[in-house]
Tab-separated table of C-alpha atoms in Angstrom:
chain	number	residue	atom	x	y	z
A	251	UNK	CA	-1.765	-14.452	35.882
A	252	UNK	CA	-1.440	-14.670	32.079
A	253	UNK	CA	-3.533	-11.771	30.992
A	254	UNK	CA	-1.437	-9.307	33.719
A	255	UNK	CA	1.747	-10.878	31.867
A	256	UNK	CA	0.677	-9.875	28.913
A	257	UNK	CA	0.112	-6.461	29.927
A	258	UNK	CA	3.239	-5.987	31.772
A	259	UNK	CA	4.714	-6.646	28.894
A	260	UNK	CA	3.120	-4.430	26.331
A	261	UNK	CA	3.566	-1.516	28.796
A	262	UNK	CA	7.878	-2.166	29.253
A	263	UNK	CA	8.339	-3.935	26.113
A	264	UNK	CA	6.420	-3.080	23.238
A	265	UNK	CA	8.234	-4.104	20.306
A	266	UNK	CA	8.138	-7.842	21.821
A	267	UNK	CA	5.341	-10.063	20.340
A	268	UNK	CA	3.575	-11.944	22.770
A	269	UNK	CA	1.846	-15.618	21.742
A	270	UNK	CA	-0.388	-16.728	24.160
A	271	UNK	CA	-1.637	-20.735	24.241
A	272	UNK	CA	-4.699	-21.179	25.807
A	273	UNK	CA	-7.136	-24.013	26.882
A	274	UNK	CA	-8.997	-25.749	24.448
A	275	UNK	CA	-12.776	-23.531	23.622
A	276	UNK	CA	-11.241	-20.823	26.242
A	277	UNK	CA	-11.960	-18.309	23.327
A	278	UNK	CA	-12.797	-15.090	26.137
A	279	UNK	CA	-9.598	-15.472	26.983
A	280	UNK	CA	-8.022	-15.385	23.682
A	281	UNK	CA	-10.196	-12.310	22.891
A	282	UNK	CA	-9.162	-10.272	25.800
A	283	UNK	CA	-5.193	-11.290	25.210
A	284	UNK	CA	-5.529	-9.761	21.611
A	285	UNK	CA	-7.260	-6.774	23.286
A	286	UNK	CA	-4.297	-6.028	25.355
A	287	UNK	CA	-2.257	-6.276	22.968
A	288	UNK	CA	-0.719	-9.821	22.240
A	289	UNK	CA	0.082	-10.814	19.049
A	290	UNK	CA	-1.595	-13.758	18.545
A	291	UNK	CA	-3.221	-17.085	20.163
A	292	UNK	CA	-3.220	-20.929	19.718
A	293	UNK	CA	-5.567	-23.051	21.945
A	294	UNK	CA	-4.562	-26.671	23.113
A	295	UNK	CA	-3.468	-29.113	22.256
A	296	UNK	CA	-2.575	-27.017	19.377
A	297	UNK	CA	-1.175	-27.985	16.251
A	298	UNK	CA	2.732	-27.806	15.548
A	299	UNK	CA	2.688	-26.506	12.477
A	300	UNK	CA	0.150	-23.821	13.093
A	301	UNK	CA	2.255	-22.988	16.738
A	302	UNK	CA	5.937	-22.756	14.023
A	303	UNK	CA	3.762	-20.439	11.972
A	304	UNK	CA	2.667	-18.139	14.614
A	305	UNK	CA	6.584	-18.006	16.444
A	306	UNK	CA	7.716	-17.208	12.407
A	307	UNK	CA	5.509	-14.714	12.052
A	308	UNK	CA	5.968	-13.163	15.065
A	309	UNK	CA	9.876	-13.269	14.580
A	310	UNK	CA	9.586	-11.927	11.066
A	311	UNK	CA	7.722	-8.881	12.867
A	312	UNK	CA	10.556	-8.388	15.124
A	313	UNK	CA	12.775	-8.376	11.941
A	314	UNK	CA	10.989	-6.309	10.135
A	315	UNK	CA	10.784	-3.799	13.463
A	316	UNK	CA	15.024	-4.010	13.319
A	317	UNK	CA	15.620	-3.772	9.817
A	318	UNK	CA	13.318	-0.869	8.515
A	319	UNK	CA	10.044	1.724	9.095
A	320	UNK	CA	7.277	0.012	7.823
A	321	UNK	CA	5.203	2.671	9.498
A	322	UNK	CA	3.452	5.690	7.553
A	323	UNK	CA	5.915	8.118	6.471
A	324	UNK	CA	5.809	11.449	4.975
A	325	UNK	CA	5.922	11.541	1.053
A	326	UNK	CA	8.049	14.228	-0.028
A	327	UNK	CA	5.845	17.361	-1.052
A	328	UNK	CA	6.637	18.175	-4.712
A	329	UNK	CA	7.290	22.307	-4.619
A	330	UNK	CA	4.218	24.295	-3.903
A	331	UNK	CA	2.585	21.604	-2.519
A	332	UNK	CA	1.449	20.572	1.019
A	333	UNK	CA	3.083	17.352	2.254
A	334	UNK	CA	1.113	14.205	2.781
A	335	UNK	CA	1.388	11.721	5.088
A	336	UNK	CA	1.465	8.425	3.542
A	337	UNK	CA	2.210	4.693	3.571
A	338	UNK	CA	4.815	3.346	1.692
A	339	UNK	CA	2.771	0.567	0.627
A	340	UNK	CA	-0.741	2.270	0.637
A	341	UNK	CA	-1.389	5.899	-0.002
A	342	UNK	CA	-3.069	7.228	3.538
A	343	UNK	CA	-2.888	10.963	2.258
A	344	UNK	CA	-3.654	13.583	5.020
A	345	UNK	CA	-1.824	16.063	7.669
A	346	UNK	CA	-5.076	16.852	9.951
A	347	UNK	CA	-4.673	15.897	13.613
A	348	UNK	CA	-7.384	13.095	13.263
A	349	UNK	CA	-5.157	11.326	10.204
A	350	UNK	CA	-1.796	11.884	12.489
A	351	UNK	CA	-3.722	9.639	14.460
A	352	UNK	CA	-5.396	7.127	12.392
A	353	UNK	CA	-1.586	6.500	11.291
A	354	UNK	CA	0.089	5.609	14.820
A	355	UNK	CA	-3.086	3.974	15.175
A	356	UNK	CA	-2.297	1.552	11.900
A	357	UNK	CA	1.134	1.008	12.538
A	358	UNK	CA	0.118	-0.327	16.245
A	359	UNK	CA	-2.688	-2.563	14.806
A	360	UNK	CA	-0.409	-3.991	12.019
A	361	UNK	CA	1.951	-5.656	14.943
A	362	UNK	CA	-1.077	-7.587	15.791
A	363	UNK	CA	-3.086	-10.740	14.508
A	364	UNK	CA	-6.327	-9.778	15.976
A	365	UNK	CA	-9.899	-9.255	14.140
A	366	UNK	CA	-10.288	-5.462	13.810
A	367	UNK	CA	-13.583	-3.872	12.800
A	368	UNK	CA	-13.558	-0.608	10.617
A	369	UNK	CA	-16.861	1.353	10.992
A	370	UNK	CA	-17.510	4.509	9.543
A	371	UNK	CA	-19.343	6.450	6.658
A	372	UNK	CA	-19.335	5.379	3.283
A	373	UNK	CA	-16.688	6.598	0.844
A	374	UNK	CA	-14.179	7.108	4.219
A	375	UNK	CA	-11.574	4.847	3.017
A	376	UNK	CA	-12.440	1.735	4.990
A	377	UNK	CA	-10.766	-0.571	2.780
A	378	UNK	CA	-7.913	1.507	1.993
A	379	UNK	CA	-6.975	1.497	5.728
A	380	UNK	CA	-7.372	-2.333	5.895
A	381	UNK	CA	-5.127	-2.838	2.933
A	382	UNK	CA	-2.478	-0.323	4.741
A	383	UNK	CA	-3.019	-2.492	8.255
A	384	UNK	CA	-2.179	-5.900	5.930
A	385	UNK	CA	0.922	-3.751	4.140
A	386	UNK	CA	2.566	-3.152	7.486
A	387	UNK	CA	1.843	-6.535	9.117
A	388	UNK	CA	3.456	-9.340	9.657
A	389	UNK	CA	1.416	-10.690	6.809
A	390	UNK	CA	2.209	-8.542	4.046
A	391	UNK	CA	3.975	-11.256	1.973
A	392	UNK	CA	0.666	-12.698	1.644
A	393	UNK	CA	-2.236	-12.169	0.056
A	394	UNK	CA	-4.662	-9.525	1.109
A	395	UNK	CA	-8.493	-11.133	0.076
A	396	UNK	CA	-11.329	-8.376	-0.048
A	397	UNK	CA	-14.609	-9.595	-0.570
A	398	UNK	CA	-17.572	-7.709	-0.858
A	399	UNK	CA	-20.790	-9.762	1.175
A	400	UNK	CA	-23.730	-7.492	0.309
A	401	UNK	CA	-22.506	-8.591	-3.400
A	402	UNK	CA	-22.828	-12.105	-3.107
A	403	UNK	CA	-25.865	-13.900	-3.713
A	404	UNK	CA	-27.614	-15.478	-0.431
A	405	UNK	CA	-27.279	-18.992	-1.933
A	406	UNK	CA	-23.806	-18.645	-3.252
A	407	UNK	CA	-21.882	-17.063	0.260
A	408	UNK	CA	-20.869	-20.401	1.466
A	409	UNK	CA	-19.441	-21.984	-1.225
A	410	UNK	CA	-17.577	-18.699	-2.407
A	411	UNK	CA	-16.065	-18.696	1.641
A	412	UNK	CA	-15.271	-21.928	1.774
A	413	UNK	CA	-15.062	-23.680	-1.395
A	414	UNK	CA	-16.495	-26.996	-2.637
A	415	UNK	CA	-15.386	-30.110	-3.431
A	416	UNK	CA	-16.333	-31.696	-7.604
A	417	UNK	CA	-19.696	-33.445	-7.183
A	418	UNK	CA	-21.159	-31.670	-4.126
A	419	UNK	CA	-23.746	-29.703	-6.467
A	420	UNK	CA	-24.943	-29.337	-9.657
A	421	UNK	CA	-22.689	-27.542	-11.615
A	422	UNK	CA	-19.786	-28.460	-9.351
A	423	UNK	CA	-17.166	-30.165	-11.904
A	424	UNK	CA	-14.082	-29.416	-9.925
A	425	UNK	CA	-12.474	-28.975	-6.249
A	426	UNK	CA	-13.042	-25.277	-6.062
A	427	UNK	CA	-11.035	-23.363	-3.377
A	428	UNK	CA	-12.879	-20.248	-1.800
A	429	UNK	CA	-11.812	-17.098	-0.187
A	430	UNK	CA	-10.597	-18.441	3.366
A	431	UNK	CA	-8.496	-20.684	1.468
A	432	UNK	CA	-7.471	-18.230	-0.806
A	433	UNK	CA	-6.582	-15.879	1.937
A	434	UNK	CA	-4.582	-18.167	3.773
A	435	UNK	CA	-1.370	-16.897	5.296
A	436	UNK	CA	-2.548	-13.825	4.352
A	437	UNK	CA	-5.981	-11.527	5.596
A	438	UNK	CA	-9.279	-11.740	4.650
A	439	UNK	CA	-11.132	-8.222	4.469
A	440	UNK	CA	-14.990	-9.248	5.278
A	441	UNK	CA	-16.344	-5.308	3.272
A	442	UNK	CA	-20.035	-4.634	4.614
A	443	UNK	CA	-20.085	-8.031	6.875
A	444	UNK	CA	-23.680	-6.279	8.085
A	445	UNK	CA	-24.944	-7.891	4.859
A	446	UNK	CA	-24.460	-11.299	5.667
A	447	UNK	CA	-27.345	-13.454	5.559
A	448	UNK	CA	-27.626	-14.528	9.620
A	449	UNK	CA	-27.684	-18.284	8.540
A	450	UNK	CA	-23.722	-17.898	7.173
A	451	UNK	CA	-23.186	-15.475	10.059
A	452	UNK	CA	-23.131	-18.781	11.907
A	453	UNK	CA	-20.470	-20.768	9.962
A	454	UNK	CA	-18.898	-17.780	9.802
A	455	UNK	CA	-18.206	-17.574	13.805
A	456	UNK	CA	-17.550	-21.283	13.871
A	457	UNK	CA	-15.002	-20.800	11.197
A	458	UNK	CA	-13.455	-18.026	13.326
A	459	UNK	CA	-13.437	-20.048	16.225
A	460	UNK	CA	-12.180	-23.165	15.142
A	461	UNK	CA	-9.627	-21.919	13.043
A	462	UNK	CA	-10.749	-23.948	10.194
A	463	UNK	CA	-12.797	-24.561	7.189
A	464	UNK	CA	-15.091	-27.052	5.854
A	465	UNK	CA	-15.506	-27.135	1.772
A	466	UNK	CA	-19.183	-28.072	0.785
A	467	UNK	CA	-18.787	-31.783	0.383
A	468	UNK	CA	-15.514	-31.847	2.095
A	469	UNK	CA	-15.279	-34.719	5.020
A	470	UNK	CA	-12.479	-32.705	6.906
A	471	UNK	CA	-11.840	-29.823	8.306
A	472	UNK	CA	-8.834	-28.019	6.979
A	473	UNK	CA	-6.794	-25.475	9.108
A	474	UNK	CA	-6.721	-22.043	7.770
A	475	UNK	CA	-4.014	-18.954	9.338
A	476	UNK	CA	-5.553	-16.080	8.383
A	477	UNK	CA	-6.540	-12.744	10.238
A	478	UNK	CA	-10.109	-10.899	9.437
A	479	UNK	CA	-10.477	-7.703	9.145
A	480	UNK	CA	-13.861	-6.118	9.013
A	481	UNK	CA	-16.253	-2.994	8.147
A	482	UNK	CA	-19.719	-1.254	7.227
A	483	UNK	CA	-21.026	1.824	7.286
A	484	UNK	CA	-23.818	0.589	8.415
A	485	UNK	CA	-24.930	0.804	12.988
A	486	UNK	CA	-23.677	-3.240	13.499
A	487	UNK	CA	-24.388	-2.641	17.601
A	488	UNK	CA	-27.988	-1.317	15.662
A	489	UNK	CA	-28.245	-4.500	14.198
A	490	UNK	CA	-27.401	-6.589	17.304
A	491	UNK	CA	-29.655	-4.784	19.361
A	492	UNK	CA	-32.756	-5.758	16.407
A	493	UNK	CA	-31.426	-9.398	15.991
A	494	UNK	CA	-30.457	-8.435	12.684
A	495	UNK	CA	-26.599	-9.644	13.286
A	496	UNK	CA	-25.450	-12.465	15.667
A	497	UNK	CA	-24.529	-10.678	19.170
A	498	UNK	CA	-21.246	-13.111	19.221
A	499	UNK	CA	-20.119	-13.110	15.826
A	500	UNK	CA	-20.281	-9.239	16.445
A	501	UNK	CA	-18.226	-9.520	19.607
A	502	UNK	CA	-15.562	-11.635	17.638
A	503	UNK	CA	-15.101	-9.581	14.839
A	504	UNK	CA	-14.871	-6.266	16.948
A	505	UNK	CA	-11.928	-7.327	19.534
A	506	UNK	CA	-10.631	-4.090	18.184
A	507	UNK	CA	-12.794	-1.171	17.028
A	508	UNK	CA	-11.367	1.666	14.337
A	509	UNK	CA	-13.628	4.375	13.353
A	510	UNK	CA	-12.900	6.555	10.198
A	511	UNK	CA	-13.000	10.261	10.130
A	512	UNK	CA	-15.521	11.322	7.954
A	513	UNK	CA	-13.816	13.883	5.675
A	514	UNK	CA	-15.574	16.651	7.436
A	515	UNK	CA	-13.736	15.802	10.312
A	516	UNK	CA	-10.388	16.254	8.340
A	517	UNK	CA	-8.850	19.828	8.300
A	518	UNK	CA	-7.158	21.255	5.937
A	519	UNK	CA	-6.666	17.672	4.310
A	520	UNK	CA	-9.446	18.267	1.304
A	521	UNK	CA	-6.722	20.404	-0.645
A	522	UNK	CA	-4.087	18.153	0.101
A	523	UNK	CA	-6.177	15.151	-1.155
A	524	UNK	CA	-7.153	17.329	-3.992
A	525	UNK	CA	-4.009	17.773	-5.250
A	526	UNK	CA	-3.014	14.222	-4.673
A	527	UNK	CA	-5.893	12.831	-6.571
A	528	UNK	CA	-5.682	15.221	-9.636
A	529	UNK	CA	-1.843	14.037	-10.101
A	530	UNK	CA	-3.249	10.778	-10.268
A	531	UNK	CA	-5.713	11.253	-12.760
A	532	UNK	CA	-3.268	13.000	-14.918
A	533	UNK	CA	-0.762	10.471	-14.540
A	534	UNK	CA	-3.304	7.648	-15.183
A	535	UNK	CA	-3.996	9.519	-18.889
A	536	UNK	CA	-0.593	10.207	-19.077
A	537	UNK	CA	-1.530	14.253	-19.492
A	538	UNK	CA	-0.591	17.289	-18.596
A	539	UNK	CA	-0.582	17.888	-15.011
A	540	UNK	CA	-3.813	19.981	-13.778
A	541	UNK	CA	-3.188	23.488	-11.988
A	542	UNK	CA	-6.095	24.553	-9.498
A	543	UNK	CA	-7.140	27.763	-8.766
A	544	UNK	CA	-7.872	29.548	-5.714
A	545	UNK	CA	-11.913	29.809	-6.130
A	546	UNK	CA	-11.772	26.510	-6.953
A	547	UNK	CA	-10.110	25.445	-3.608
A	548	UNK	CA	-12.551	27.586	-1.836
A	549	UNK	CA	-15.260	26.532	-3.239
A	550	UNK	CA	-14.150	22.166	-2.181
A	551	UNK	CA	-12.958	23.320	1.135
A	552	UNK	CA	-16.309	24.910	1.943
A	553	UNK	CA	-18.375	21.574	0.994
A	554	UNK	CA	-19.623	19.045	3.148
A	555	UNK	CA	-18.857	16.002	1.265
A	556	UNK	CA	-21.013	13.885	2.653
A	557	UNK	CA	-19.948	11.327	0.274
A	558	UNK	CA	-16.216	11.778	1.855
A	559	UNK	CA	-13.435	11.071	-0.505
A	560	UNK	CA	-14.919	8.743	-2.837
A	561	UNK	CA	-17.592	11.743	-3.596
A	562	UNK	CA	-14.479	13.881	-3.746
A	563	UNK	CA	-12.733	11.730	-6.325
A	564	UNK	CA	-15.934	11.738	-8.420
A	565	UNK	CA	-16.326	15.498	-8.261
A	566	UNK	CA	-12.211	15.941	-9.342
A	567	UNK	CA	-12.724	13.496	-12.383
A	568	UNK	CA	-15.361	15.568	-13.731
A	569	UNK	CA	-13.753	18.299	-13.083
A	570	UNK	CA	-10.703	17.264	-14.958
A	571	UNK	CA	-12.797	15.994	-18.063
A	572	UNK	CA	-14.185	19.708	-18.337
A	573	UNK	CA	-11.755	22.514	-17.138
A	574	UNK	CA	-10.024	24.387	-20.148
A	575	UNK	CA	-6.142	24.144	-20.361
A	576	UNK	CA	-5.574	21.886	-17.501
A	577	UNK	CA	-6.600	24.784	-15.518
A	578	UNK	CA	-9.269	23.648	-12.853
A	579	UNK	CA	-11.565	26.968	-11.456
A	580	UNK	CA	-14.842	26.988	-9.327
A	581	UNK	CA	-16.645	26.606	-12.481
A	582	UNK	CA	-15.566	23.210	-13.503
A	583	UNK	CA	-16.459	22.109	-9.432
A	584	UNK	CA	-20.489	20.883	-9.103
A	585	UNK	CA	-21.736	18.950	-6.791
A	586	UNK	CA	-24.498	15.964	-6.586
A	587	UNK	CA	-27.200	15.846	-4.601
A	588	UNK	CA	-30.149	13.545	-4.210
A	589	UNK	CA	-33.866	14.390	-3.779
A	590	UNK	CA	-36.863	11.817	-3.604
A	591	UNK	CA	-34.379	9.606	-4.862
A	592	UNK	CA	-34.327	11.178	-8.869
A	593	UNK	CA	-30.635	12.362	-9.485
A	594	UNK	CA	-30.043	16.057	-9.654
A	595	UNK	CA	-26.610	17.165	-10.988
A	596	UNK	CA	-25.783	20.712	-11.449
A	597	UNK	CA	-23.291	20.002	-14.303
A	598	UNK	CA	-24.119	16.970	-15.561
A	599	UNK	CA	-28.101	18.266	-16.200
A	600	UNK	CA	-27.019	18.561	-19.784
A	601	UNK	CA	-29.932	16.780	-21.581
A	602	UNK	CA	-32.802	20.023	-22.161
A	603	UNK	CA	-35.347	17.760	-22.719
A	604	UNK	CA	-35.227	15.486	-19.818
A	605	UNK	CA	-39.101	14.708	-18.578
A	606	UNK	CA	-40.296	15.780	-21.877
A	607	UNK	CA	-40.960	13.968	-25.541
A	608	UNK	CA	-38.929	15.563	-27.704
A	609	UNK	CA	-41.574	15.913	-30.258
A	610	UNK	CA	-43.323	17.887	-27.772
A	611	UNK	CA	-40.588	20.160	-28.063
A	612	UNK	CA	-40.565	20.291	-31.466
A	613	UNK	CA	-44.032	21.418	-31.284
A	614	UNK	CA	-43.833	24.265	-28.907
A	615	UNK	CA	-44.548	27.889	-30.202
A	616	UNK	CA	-41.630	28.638	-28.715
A	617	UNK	CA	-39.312	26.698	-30.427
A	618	UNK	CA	-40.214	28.235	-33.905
A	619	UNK	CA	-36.914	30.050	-34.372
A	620	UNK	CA	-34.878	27.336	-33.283
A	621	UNK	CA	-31.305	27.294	-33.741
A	622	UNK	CA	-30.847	23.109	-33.652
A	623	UNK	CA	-29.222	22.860	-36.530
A	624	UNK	CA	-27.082	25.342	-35.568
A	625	UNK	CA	-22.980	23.670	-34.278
A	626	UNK	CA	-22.892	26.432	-31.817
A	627	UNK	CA	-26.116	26.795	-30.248
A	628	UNK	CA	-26.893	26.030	-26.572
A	629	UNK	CA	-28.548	22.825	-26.838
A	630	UNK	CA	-25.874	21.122	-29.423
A	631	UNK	CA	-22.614	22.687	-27.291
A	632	UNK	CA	-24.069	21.091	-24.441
A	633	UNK	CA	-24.801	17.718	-26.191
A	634	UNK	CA	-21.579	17.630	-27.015
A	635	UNK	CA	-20.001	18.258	-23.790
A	636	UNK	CA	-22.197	15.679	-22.216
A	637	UNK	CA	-20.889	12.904	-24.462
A	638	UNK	CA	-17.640	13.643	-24.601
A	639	UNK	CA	-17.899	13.371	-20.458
A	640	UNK	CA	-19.872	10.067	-20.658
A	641	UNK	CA	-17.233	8.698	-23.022
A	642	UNK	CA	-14.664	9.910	-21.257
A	643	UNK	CA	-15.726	8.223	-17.977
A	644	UNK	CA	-16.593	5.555	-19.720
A	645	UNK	CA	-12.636	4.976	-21.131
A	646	UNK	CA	-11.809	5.251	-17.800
A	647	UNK	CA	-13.291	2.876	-16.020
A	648	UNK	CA	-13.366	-0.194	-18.617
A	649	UNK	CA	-17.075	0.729	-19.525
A	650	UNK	CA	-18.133	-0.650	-15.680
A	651	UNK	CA	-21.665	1.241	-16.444
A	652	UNK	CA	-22.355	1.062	-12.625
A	653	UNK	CA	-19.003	2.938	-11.737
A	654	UNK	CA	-19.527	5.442	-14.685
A	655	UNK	CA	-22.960	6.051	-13.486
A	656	UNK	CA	-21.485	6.447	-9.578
A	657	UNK	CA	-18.662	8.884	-11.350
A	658	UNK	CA	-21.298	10.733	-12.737
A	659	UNK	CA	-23.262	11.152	-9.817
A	660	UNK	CA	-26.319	9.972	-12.019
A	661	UNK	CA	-28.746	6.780	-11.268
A	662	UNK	CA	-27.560	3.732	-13.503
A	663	UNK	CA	-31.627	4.093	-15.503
A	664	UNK	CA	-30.530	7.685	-16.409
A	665	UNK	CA	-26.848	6.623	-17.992
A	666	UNK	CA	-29.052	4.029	-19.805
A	667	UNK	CA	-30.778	6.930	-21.626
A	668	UNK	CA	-27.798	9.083	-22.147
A	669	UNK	CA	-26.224	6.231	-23.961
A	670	UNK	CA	-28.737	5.515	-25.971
A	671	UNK	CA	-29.600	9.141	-26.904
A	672	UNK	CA	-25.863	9.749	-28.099
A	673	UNK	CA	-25.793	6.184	-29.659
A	674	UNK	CA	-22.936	5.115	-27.728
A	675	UNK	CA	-22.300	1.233	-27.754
């Protein structure tokens, strides 16, 4: 039958995209195609157009298969440095076993149109990998569409997915196209889909399905081509199992399933990383380039991160606002950690008085001799180096308080209060 052509196929003649046309609603079968490895569906009767589109695409694939690697390669390693595997498009940096792997694994999904569901911890790279699987595809000429859904307001999602037409709602004062539009001939990457509210999880399946869009107000249906990928950190089968998350949206956005490595998991690619990331920061500032020692590279390589690289990249741009002489040791290298939800930072705990009035310290016995008027005294060096880090950050990052406060590895209340005690704007 079909689905044994398919995979007769795949096993003698991989580099040949299949198409499969199915019957009309038969989406099982469409689901199981794309799991063994064709490149795309249409169901009948199907739609010329959108059958030219698919045969293009899939011929611009084969192209692109004859004409050049758009696999991950291997960046050349600058002298003294590891090397680091790496798109060409999108940096994928690490030479642990487990990355090796998440490569061949991207290059395969990228020859494919079907919904692929990234799962993992947060700060793992989700997105990262779904931009690399768009850079490789057949797709890449298009746009690549990220949306956040745990940052949309409830009664906005369906007018930011599908759009609206001028009239449908107050406020409405012109045909607005959304992100499926948007995303067209292109991919849509649904970030933290666990978030969805389980009333647009429903339009959201039918939209799948169907292969098309409704805008609010709209009369018609409009034909979208665009692929979905898909992630959370948080346990989606979890959430099926409590009725938190439709059990066949789940199944439709997780025809393929791609967990990330937790950095943990990683060997030997935290230095690599490191060194990659620190480049970038200096070449961002246009500085000096940074020099590590060897205490400090102990000191990452025997942390945790449970954070994974995004807690990595916060720890390396602190770093980099403190060391002396571009020279980063195990003293410029702190960690965050988290208890009973009040931030504790072992470098950033620069403020003496926190949990106290400062009159109160004023008034202690013990503060009789005090030295605060004095430039180089404990308290004032410290003050110093506290908002020269904040303001630092803060250049950084476009003065995104949230990010600065993430950066930081301090809640956004306590930035709030460091910005007001160094009167910074």
């Amino acid at each position: 039958d079909g689905l044994n052509l398919v995979a007769h196929i795949q096993k003698n003649y991989p580099q040949l995209p299949v198409c499969v046309i199915t019957a009309h609603g038969n989406m099982e079968l469409a689901v199981k195609a794309l799991k063994l490895g064709a490149f795309d569906f249409v169901n009948k009767p199907f739609d010329l157009k959108q059958l030219r589109s698919m045969a293009q695409a899939a011929m611009k694939l084969m192209e692109d298969d004859e004409n050049q690697d758009v696999g991950v390669a291997t960046a050349p390693a600058k002298k003294g440095t590891p090397s680091a595997s790496q798109n060409k498009a999108v940096n994928i940096i690490g030479d642990s076993p487990v990355m090796k792997k998440l490569d061949a694994i991207i290059k395969k999904l990228a020859r494919s149109q079907a919904p692929v569901f990234i799962h993992g911890e947060s700060g793992t790279g989700k997105e990262l990998v779904a931009r690399s699987i768009h850079a490789q595809s057949a797709r890449k000429d298009g746009p690549f569409v990220p949306v956040n859904c745990g940052a949309i307001p409830e009664n906005l999602v369906e007018s930011e997915f599908f759009g609206y037409k001028k009239g449908s709602f107050t406020g409405a004062n012109k045909d607005t196209k959304g992100l499926f539009a948007s995303a067209n001939g292109g991919t849509l990457f649904l970030d933290e889909v666990a978030d969805l509210p389980l009333a647009m999880q429903v339009k959201l399946l039918r939209a799948i399905q169907e292969r098309a869009i409704r805008p609010i107000g709209g009369d018609t249906e409009i034909p979208i081509d665009i692929r979905i990928l898909s992630a959370t950190h948080k346990n989606l089968p979890e959430l099926v199992k409590n009725h938190e998350f439709r059990e066949d949206l789940y199944y439709r956005l997780n025809v393929i399933s791609l967990g990330m490595p937790p950095l943990r998991k990683r060997t030997g690619d935290v230095e690599i990383l490191t060194r990659f990331i620190i480049n970038q920061l200096a070449e961002r500032e246009n500085a000096e380039q940074f020099t590590l020692t060897d205490g400090a590279i102990n000191k990452l390589n025997s942390y945790d991160f449970p954070g994974n690289v995004r807690e990595l990249e916060n720890v390396l741009e602190r770093a980099t606002t403190f060391c002396d002489d571009h020279t980063i040791t195990e003293n410029d290298i702190h960690f965050s950690t988290k208890t009973n939800d009040n931030d504790v930072d072992d470098m950033m705990s620069f403020d003496l008085s926190d949990g106290f009035d400062d009159d109160e310290l004023e008034d202690d016995n013990s503060t009789t001799d005090s030295t605060d008027n004095d430039p180089d005294s404990l308290a004032n060096v410290l003050d110093k180096a506290e908002k020269k880090a904040i303001l630092s950050i803060l250049k950084k990052n476009d003065n995104e308080k949230s990010l600065v406060a993430e950066k930081l590895g301090i809640s956004l209340a306590t930035l709030h209060r460091k910005l007001k005690k160094h009167d910074i704007e």
